[in-house]
PDB file of C-alpha atoms in Angstrom:
ATOM      1  CA  GLY A  28      -2.596   7.580 -13.148  1.00 62.00           C
ATOM      2  CA  ALA A  29      -3.506   4.084 -13.834  1.00 76.00           C
ATOM      3  CA  VAL A  30      -6.635   2.527 -12.533  1.00 86.00           C
ATOM      4  CA  VAL A  31      -6.978  -0.449 -10.400  1.00 90.00           C
ATOM      5  CA  SER A  32     -10.868  -1.698  -9.895  1.00 92.00           C
ATOM      6  CA  GLN A  33     -11.182  -4.145  -7.245  1.00 94.00           C
ATOM      7  CA  HIS A  34     -14.589  -5.457  -6.387  1.00 95.00           C
ATOM      8  CA  PRO A  35     -16.487  -6.195  -4.310  1.00 94.00           C
ATOM      9  CA  SER A  36     -16.445  -2.839  -1.811  1.00 91.00           C
ATOM     10  CA  TRP A  37     -17.781  -4.719   0.669  1.00 92.00           C
ATOM     11  CA  VAL A  38     -19.335  -7.634   1.483  1.00 96.00           C
ATOM     12  CA  ILE A  39     -20.904  -9.612   4.261  1.00 96.00           C
ATOM     13  CA  CYS A  40     -20.472 -13.677   4.237  1.00 95.00           C
ATOM     14  CA  LYS A  41     -21.770 -16.570   6.492  1.00 96.00           C
ATOM     15  CA  SER A  42     -19.248 -18.186   8.270  1.00 96.00           C
ATOM     16  CA  GLY A  43     -17.874 -21.409   6.312  1.00 96.00           C
ATOM     17  CA  THR A  44     -18.540 -19.578   2.990  1.00 97.00           C
ATOM     18  CA  SER A  45     -16.136 -18.861   0.111  1.00 97.00           C
ATOM     19  CA  VAL A  46     -15.675 -15.396  -1.056  1.00 97.00           C
ATOM     20  CA  LYS A  47     -14.122 -13.891  -4.319  1.00 97.00           C
ATOM     21  CA  ILE A  48     -12.336 -10.681  -4.691  1.00 97.00           C
ATOM     22  CA  GLU A  49     -11.334  -9.262  -8.070  1.00 96.00           C
ATOM     23  CA  CYS A  50      -8.767  -7.465  -9.051  1.00 95.00           C
ATOM     24  CA  ARG A  51      -8.438  -5.394 -12.224  1.00 94.00           C
ATOM     25  CA  SER A  52      -6.132  -3.140 -14.016  1.00 91.00           C
ATOM     26  CA  LEU A  53      -8.297  -1.096 -16.415  1.00 91.00           C
ATOM     27  CA  ASP A  54      -5.909   0.532 -18.803  1.00 86.00           C
ATOM     28  CA  PHE A  55      -2.731  -1.078 -18.131  1.00 86.00           C
ATOM     29  CA  GLN A  56      -1.224  -4.567 -17.931  1.00 87.00           C
ATOM     30  CA  ALA A  57      -0.818  -5.885 -15.126  1.00 87.00           C
ATOM     31  CA  THR A  58       2.563  -8.194 -14.791  1.00 84.00           C
ATOM     32  CA  THR A  59       2.804  -8.165 -11.470  1.00 88.00           C
ATOM     33  CA  MET A  60       0.143  -7.704  -8.503  1.00 91.00           C
ATOM     34  CA  PHE A  61      -0.011  -7.596  -4.934  1.00 92.00           C
ATOM     35  CA  TRP A  62      -2.998  -8.839  -2.274  1.00 95.00           C
ATOM     36  CA  TYR A  63      -2.307  -7.052   1.493  1.00 93.00           C
ATOM     37  CA  ARG A  64      -4.430  -7.049   4.393  1.00 93.00           C
ATOM     38  CA  GLN A  65      -4.786  -4.172   6.414  1.00 85.00           C
ATOM     39  CA  PHE A  66      -5.919  -4.583  10.146  1.00 81.00           C
ATOM     40  CA  PRO A  67      -7.458  -1.433  11.915  1.00 75.00           C
ATOM     41  CA  LYS A  68      -4.866   1.619  12.901  1.00 69.00           C
ATOM     42  CA  LYS A  69      -2.002  -1.314  11.146  1.00 73.00           C
ATOM     43  CA  SER A  70      -0.149  -0.925   7.976  1.00 75.00           C
ATOM     44  CA  LEU A  71      -0.682  -3.027   5.157  1.00 82.00           C
ATOM     45  CA  MET A  72       0.464  -7.027   5.144  1.00 87.00           C
ATOM     46  CA  LEU A  73       1.556  -8.205   1.803  1.00 89.00           C
ATOM     47  CA  MET A  74      -0.070 -12.023   1.616  1.00 94.00           C
ATOM     48  CA  ALA A  75       1.111 -12.945  -1.753  1.00 93.00           C
ATOM     49  CA  THR A  76       2.908 -11.629  -4.890  1.00 90.00           C
ATOM     50  CA  SER A  77       1.211 -12.768  -8.241  1.00 89.00           C
ATOM     51  CA  ASN A  78       2.788 -12.662 -11.893  1.00 85.00           C
ATOM     52  CA  GLU A  79       0.309 -13.175 -15.041  1.00 81.00           C
ATOM     53  CA  GLY A  80       0.397 -17.012 -15.900  1.00 79.00           C
ATOM     54  CA  SER A  81       2.449 -18.311 -13.050  1.00 82.00           C
ATOM     55  CA  LYS A  82       1.914 -19.297  -9.614  1.00 86.00           C
ATOM     56  CA  ALA A  83       1.647 -16.635  -6.607  1.00 90.00           C
ATOM     57  CA  THR A  84       4.126 -16.420  -4.424  1.00 91.00           C
ATOM     58  CA  TYR A  85       2.773 -16.115  -0.166  1.00 94.00           C
ATOM     59  CA  GLU A  86       4.150 -14.567   2.075  1.00 92.00           C
ATOM     60  CA  GLN A  87       5.914 -16.693   5.030  1.00 92.00           C
ATOM     61  CA  GLY A  88       2.502 -17.461   7.708  1.00 93.00           C
ATOM     62  CA  VAL A  89      -0.537 -17.334   4.635  1.00 94.00           C
ATOM     63  CA  GLU A  90      -2.018 -20.173   4.410  1.00 94.00           C
ATOM     64  CA  LYS A  91      -1.744 -20.565   0.602  1.00 93.00           C
ATOM     65  CA  ASP A  92      -5.087 -23.440   0.202  1.00 94.00           C
ATOM     66  CA  LYS A  93      -6.971 -20.663   2.460  1.00 96.00           C
ATOM     67  CA  PHE A  94      -6.114 -17.420   0.350  1.00 96.00           C
ATOM     68  CA  LEU A  95      -6.297 -18.731  -3.005  1.00 95.00           C
ATOM     69  CA  ILE A  96      -4.910 -16.894  -6.011  1.00 94.00           C
ATOM     70  CA  ASN A  97      -5.536 -16.628  -9.093  1.00 90.00           C
ATOM     71  CA  HIS A  98      -3.968 -14.272 -12.128  1.00 87.00           C
ATOM     72  CA  ALA A  99      -5.060 -15.643 -15.159  1.00 81.00           C
ATOM     73  CA  SER A 100      -4.594 -12.588 -17.211  1.00 88.00           C
ATOM     74  CA  LEU A 101      -2.513  -9.205 -17.915  1.00 88.00           C
ATOM     75  CA  THR A 102      -5.922  -7.213 -16.053  1.00 91.00           C
ATOM     76  CA  LEU A 103      -7.781  -9.843 -13.596  1.00 92.00           C
ATOM     77  CA  SER A 104      -6.248 -11.342 -10.556  1.00 93.00           C
ATOM     78  CA  THR A 105      -8.721 -13.002  -7.857  1.00 95.00           C
ATOM     79  CA  LEU A 106      -8.622 -13.642  -4.579  1.00 97.00           C
ATOM     80  CA  THR A 107     -10.720 -16.167  -2.728  1.00 97.00           C
ATOM     81  CA  VAL A 108     -10.883 -16.901   0.332  1.00 97.00           C
ATOM     82  CA  THR A 109     -12.039 -20.348   1.624  1.00 97.00           C
ATOM     83  CA  SER A 110     -13.743 -21.825   4.169  1.00 96.00           C
ATOM     84  CA  ALA A 111     -13.843 -18.227   5.697  1.00 96.00           C
ATOM     85  CA  HIS A 112     -14.091 -17.383   9.530  1.00 96.00           C
ATOM     86  CA  PRO A 113     -14.452 -14.302  11.827  1.00 95.00           C
ATOM     87  CA  GLU A 114     -11.069 -13.677  11.876  1.00 94.00           C
ATOM     88  CA  ASP A 115     -10.313 -13.353   8.833  1.00 96.00           C
ATOM     89  CA  SER A 116     -12.558 -10.530   8.867  1.00 95.00           C
ATOM     90  CA  SER A 117     -10.649  -7.388   7.565  1.00 93.00           C
ATOM     91  CA  PHE A 118      -9.762  -4.800   4.774  1.00 91.00           C
ATOM     92  CA  TYR A 119      -7.820  -6.375   1.823  1.00 93.00           C
ATOM     93  CA  ILE A 120      -6.219  -4.492  -0.957  1.00 92.00           C
ATOM     94  CA  CYS A 121      -4.937  -5.215  -4.297  1.00 93.00           C
ATOM     95  CA  SER A 122      -2.493  -3.869  -6.501  1.00 91.00           C
ATOM     96  CA  ALA A 123      -0.769  -3.498  -9.908  1.00 90.00           C
ATOM     97  CA  LYS A 124       2.452  -2.230 -11.346  1.00 84.00           C
ATOM     98  CA  THR A 125       3.078  -2.810 -15.008  1.00 79.00           C
ATOM     99  CA  GLY A 126       7.084  -3.050 -14.267  1.00 72.00           C
ATOM    100  CA  MET A 127       9.811  -3.498 -12.271  1.00 63.00           C
ATOM    101  CA  ASP A 128      10.213  -0.087 -10.829  1.00 57.00           C
ATOM    102  CA  THR A 129       6.988   1.518 -11.728  1.00 70.00           C
ATOM    103  CA  GLU A 130       4.592   2.634  -9.085  1.00 75.00           C
ATOM    104  CA  ALA A 131       2.187   0.990  -7.615  1.00 80.00           C
ATOM    105  CA  PHE A 132      -1.723   1.535  -8.324  1.00 86.00           C
ATOM    106  CA  PHE A 133      -4.172   0.486  -5.782  1.00 88.00           C
ATOM    107  CA  GLY A 134      -7.558  -1.079  -6.040  1.00 90.00           C
ATOM    108  CA  GLN A 135     -10.546   0.329  -3.488  1.00 87.00           C
ATOM    109  CA  GLY A 136     -10.209  -1.756  -0.912  1.00 90.00           C
ATOM    110  CA  THR A 137     -12.484  -4.838   0.070  1.00 93.00           C
ATOM    111  CA  ARG A 138     -13.864  -4.977   3.506  1.00 92.00           C
ATOM    112  CA  LEU A 139     -14.690  -8.804   4.545  1.00 95.00           C
ATOM    113  CA  THR A 140     -16.864  -9.445   7.745  1.00 95.00           C
ATOM    114  CA  VAL A 141     -17.321 -12.650   8.301  1.00 96.00           C
ATOM    115  CA  VAL A 142     -20.660 -13.512  10.423  1.00 96.00           C
TER     116      VAL A 142
ATOM    117  CA  GLY B   1      16.766  -7.773   8.100  1.00 73.00           C
ATOM    118  CA  GLN B   2      14.528  -4.799   6.745  1.00 82.00           C
ATOM    119  CA  ASN B   3      13.508  -1.823   8.442  1.00 89.00           C
ATOM    120  CA  ILE B   4      11.476   0.944   7.722  1.00 94.00           C
ATOM    121  CA  ASP B   5      11.177   3.219   9.989  1.00 95.00           C
ATOM    122  CA  GLN B   6       7.981   6.643  11.060  1.00 96.00           C
ATOM    123  CA  PRO B   7       7.227   8.305  13.471  1.00 96.00           C
ATOM    124  CA  THR B   8       3.736   6.695  14.751  1.00 94.00           C
ATOM    125  CA  GLU B   9       1.375   9.761  15.085  1.00 96.00           C
ATOM    126  CA  MET B  10       2.179  13.515  14.823  1.00 97.00           C
ATOM    127  CA  THR B  11      -0.067  16.624  15.185  1.00 97.00           C
ATOM    128  CA  ALA B  12       0.055  19.620  13.261  1.00 97.00           C
ATOM    129  CA  THR B  13      -2.129  22.799  13.056  1.00 97.00           C
ATOM    130  CA  GLU B  14      -3.828  23.707   9.698  1.00 97.00           C
ATOM    131  CA  GLY B  15      -1.979  25.973   7.624  1.00 97.00           C
ATOM    132  CA  ALA B  16       1.117  25.210   8.893  1.00 97.00           C
ATOM    133  CA  ILE B  17       3.794  23.147   7.999  1.00 97.00           C
ATOM    134  CA  VAL B  18       4.595  19.713   8.665  1.00 98.00           C
ATOM    135  CA  GLN B  19       7.771  16.907   7.728  1.00 98.00           C
ATOM    136  CA  ILE B  20       7.080  13.842   8.152  1.00 98.00           C
ATOM    137  CA  ASN B  21      10.474  11.084   8.189  1.00 98.00           C
ATOM    138  CA  CYS B  22      11.565   7.787   7.268  1.00 98.00           C
ATOM    139  CA  THR B  23      14.622   6.310   7.644  1.00 97.00           C
ATOM    140  CA  TYR B  24      15.278   2.885   6.108  1.00 97.00           C
ATOM    141  CA  GLN B  25      18.058  -0.571   6.057  1.00 95.00           C
ATOM    142  CA  THR B  26      16.858  -2.278   3.094  1.00 92.00           C
ATOM    143  CA  SER B  27      18.476  -5.111   1.070  1.00 88.00           C
ATOM    144  CA  GLY B  28      19.290  -2.905  -1.752  1.00 91.00           C
ATOM    145  CA  PHE B  29      17.274   0.645  -3.173  1.00 92.00           C
ATOM    146  CA  ASN B  30      15.729   0.698  -6.242  1.00 87.00           C
ATOM    147  CA  GLY B  31      13.400   3.974  -4.661  1.00 91.00           C
ATOM    148  CA  LEU B  32      11.000   5.252  -2.220  1.00 94.00           C
ATOM    149  CA  PHE B  33       7.457   5.572  -2.346  1.00 92.00           C
ATOM    150  CA  TRP B  34       5.180   7.947   0.066  1.00 95.00           C
ATOM    151  CA  TYR B  35       1.478   7.413   0.006  1.00 93.00           C
ATOM    152  CA  GLN B  36      -1.361   8.727   1.537  1.00 94.00           C
ATOM    153  CA  GLN B  37      -4.137   6.666   2.759  1.00 90.00           C
ATOM    154  CA  HIS B  38      -7.630   7.679   4.191  1.00 90.00           C
ATOM    155  CA  ALA B  39      -9.495   5.931   6.993  1.00 84.00           C
ATOM    156  CA  GLY B  40     -11.249   2.208   5.381  1.00 79.00           C
ATOM    157  CA  GLU B  41      -9.630   3.913   1.762  1.00 83.00           C
ATOM    158  CA  ALA B  42      -6.858   2.245  -0.084  1.00 83.00           C
ATOM    159  CA  PRO B  43      -3.121   4.432  -0.229  1.00 88.00           C
ATOM    160  CA  THR B  44      -2.958   6.652  -3.003  1.00 88.00           C
ATOM    161  CA  PHE B  45       0.400   7.393  -4.547  1.00 86.00           C
ATOM    162  CA  LEU B  46       2.006  11.110  -3.812  1.00 92.00           C
ATOM    163  CA  SER B  47       5.535  11.020  -4.741  1.00 92.00           C
ATOM    164  CA  TYR B  48       8.665   8.746  -6.049  1.00 90.00           C
ATOM    165  CA  ASN B  49      11.981   9.256  -5.247  1.00 93.00           C
ATOM    166  CA  VAL B  50      15.624   7.577  -6.677  1.00 91.00           C
ATOM    167  CA  LEU B  51      17.509  10.219  -6.934  1.00 93.00           C
ATOM    168  CA  ASP B  52      19.314  12.416  -3.706  1.00 96.00           C
ATOM    169  CA  GLY B  53      17.615  15.948  -3.601  1.00 96.00           C
ATOM    170  CA  LEU B  54      14.338  17.460  -3.168  1.00 96.00           C
ATOM    171  CA  GLU B  55      11.122  16.731  -5.392  1.00 93.00           C
ATOM    172  CA  GLU B  56       8.599  19.140  -4.836  1.00 93.00           C
ATOM    173  CA  LYS B  57       4.833  18.605  -6.645  1.00 90.00           C
ATOM    174  CA  GLY B  58       2.171  21.373  -5.116  1.00 94.00           C
ATOM    175  CA  ARG B  59       1.893  21.346  -1.516  1.00 96.00           C
ATOM    176  CA  PHE B  60       3.937  18.425  -1.022  1.00 96.00           C
ATOM    177  CA  SER B  61       7.807  17.595  -1.284  1.00 97.00           C
ATOM    178  CA  SER B  62      10.007  14.449  -1.020  1.00 97.00           C
ATOM    179  CA  PHE B  63      13.281  14.457  -0.115  1.00 98.00           C
ATOM    180  CA  LEU B  64      15.808  11.757  -0.589  1.00 97.00           C
ATOM    181  CA  SER B  65      19.466  10.829   0.794  1.00 97.00           C
ATOM    182  CA  ARG B  66      20.459   7.387   0.025  1.00 96.00           C
ATOM    183  CA  SER B  67      24.325   7.782   1.640  1.00 96.00           C
ATOM    184  CA  LYS B  68      21.648   8.415   5.298  1.00 96.00           C
ATOM    185  CA  GLY B  69      18.900   5.809   4.384  1.00 97.00           C
ATOM    186  CA  TYR B  70      16.676   8.947   5.217  1.00 97.00           C
ATOM    187  CA  SER B  71      13.562   9.984   3.444  1.00 98.00           C
ATOM    188  CA  TYR B  72      10.834  12.896   4.190  1.00 98.00           C
ATOM    189  CA  LEU B  73       7.640  14.118   3.037  1.00 98.00           C
ATOM    190  CA  LEU B  74       6.780  17.753   3.495  1.00 98.00           C
ATOM    191  CA  LEU B  75       2.803  19.366   3.755  1.00 98.00           C
ATOM    192  CA  LYS B  76       2.964  22.793   3.132  1.00 97.00           C
ATOM    193  CA  GLU B  77      -0.100  24.997   4.054  1.00 97.00           C
ATOM    194  CA  LEU B  78      -2.119  21.926   5.835  1.00 97.00           C
ATOM    195  CA  GLN B  79      -6.114  21.388   5.532  1.00 97.00           C
ATOM    196  CA  MET B  80      -7.890  19.789   7.163  1.00 97.00           C
ATOM    197  CA  LYS B  81      -8.056  17.171   4.127  1.00 96.00           C
ATOM    198  CA  ASP B  82      -4.705  15.962   4.992  1.00 97.00           C
ATOM    199  CA  SER B  83      -5.632  14.264   8.110  1.00 97.00           C
ATOM    200  CA  ALA B  84      -4.618  10.934   6.912  1.00 96.00           C
ATOM    201  CA  SER B  85      -2.155   8.233   7.358  1.00 94.00           C
ATOM    202  CA  TYR B  86       1.181   8.964   5.275  1.00 96.00           C
ATOM    203  CA  LEU B  87       3.348   5.467   4.468  1.00 94.00           C
ATOM    204  CA  CYS B  88       6.347   4.917   3.528  1.00 95.00           C
ATOM    205  CA  ALA B  89       7.935   2.512   1.010  1.00 92.00           C
ATOM    206  CA  VAL B  90      11.022   1.495  -0.375  1.00 92.00           C
ATOM    207  CA  LEU B  91      11.897  -0.925  -2.862  1.00 85.00           C
ATOM    208  CA  ASP B  92      14.418  -3.039  -2.532  1.00 84.00           C
ATOM    209  CA  SER B  93      16.713  -5.221  -4.690  1.00 84.00           C
ATOM    210  CA  ASN B  94      14.674  -7.680  -5.553  1.00 77.00           C
ATOM    211  CA  TYR B  95      11.832  -4.878  -6.626  1.00 74.00           C
ATOM    212  CA  GLN B  96       9.341  -5.874  -3.345  1.00 77.00           C
ATOM    213  CA  LEU B  97       8.352  -2.627  -1.761  1.00 82.00           C
ATOM    214  CA  ILE B  98       8.754  -2.788   1.447  1.00 86.00           C
ATOM    215  CA  TRP B  99       6.348  -0.831   4.070  1.00 88.00           C
ATOM    216  CA  GLY B 100       6.487   1.386   7.018  1.00 90.00           C
ATOM    217  CA  ALA B 101       3.873   1.184   9.470  1.00 89.00           C
ATOM    218  CA  GLY B 102       2.419   4.502   8.744  1.00 92.00           C
ATOM    219  CA  THR B 103       2.332   7.980  10.378  1.00 95.00           C
ATOM    220  CA  LYS B 104      -0.977   9.162  11.629  1.00 95.00           C
ATOM    221  CA  LEU B 105      -1.163  12.859  10.884  1.00 97.00           C
ATOM    222  CA  ILE B 106      -3.537  14.369  12.760  1.00 97.00           C
ATOM    223  CA  ILE B 107      -4.601  18.164  11.473  1.00 97.00           C
ATOM    224  CA  LYS B 108      -5.876  21.041  14.060  1.00 96.00           C
ATOM    225  CA  PRO B 109      -7.737  23.647  13.548  1.00 94.00           C
TER     226      PRO B 109
END
């Protein structure tokens, strides 16, 4: 299957700083990328959907100024957690699709810990 | 509203068979996916059904009935490594993935 690489796998940052997470589709062009957040023992919570070259569509309740998403190319999307706080600590996962009705391929996930 | 239901947790014995059910009510339907997720890892794709019937892939099979809004994932010859969460997701009319909360499967020796 197609490969989606997410970096970093884990990161620890100080409260108030910003953290950038990258999501790359290595062997296909991802027209759409999704960013999820997952709390322990909970299912995926969709944060936003991004299409290459356009602004991301955020789900209700997700602060777009806090979770900046950029999908500058067909192979790269980034999520920046700005002014991180301990409550932002979570497992963030990206997924990418090539078309409307295809499966989503997931990155490895990033475990963010804000101290 | 859109809703996907699956059991929270199931327990089965190594070597046995287990069936994980998923019922859905969504605005439109463009396919149903099953994913496996081990603790601390991202989900991995297991199956995709868009037509009614059973799709078999090795030890795993997935069934779909669109008229009943129902699917199940069947796991045969269970192995300890099958202990994981199994997520059901439906592609709605806008081609958005609607996720179930996942079923935690516990395999006992």
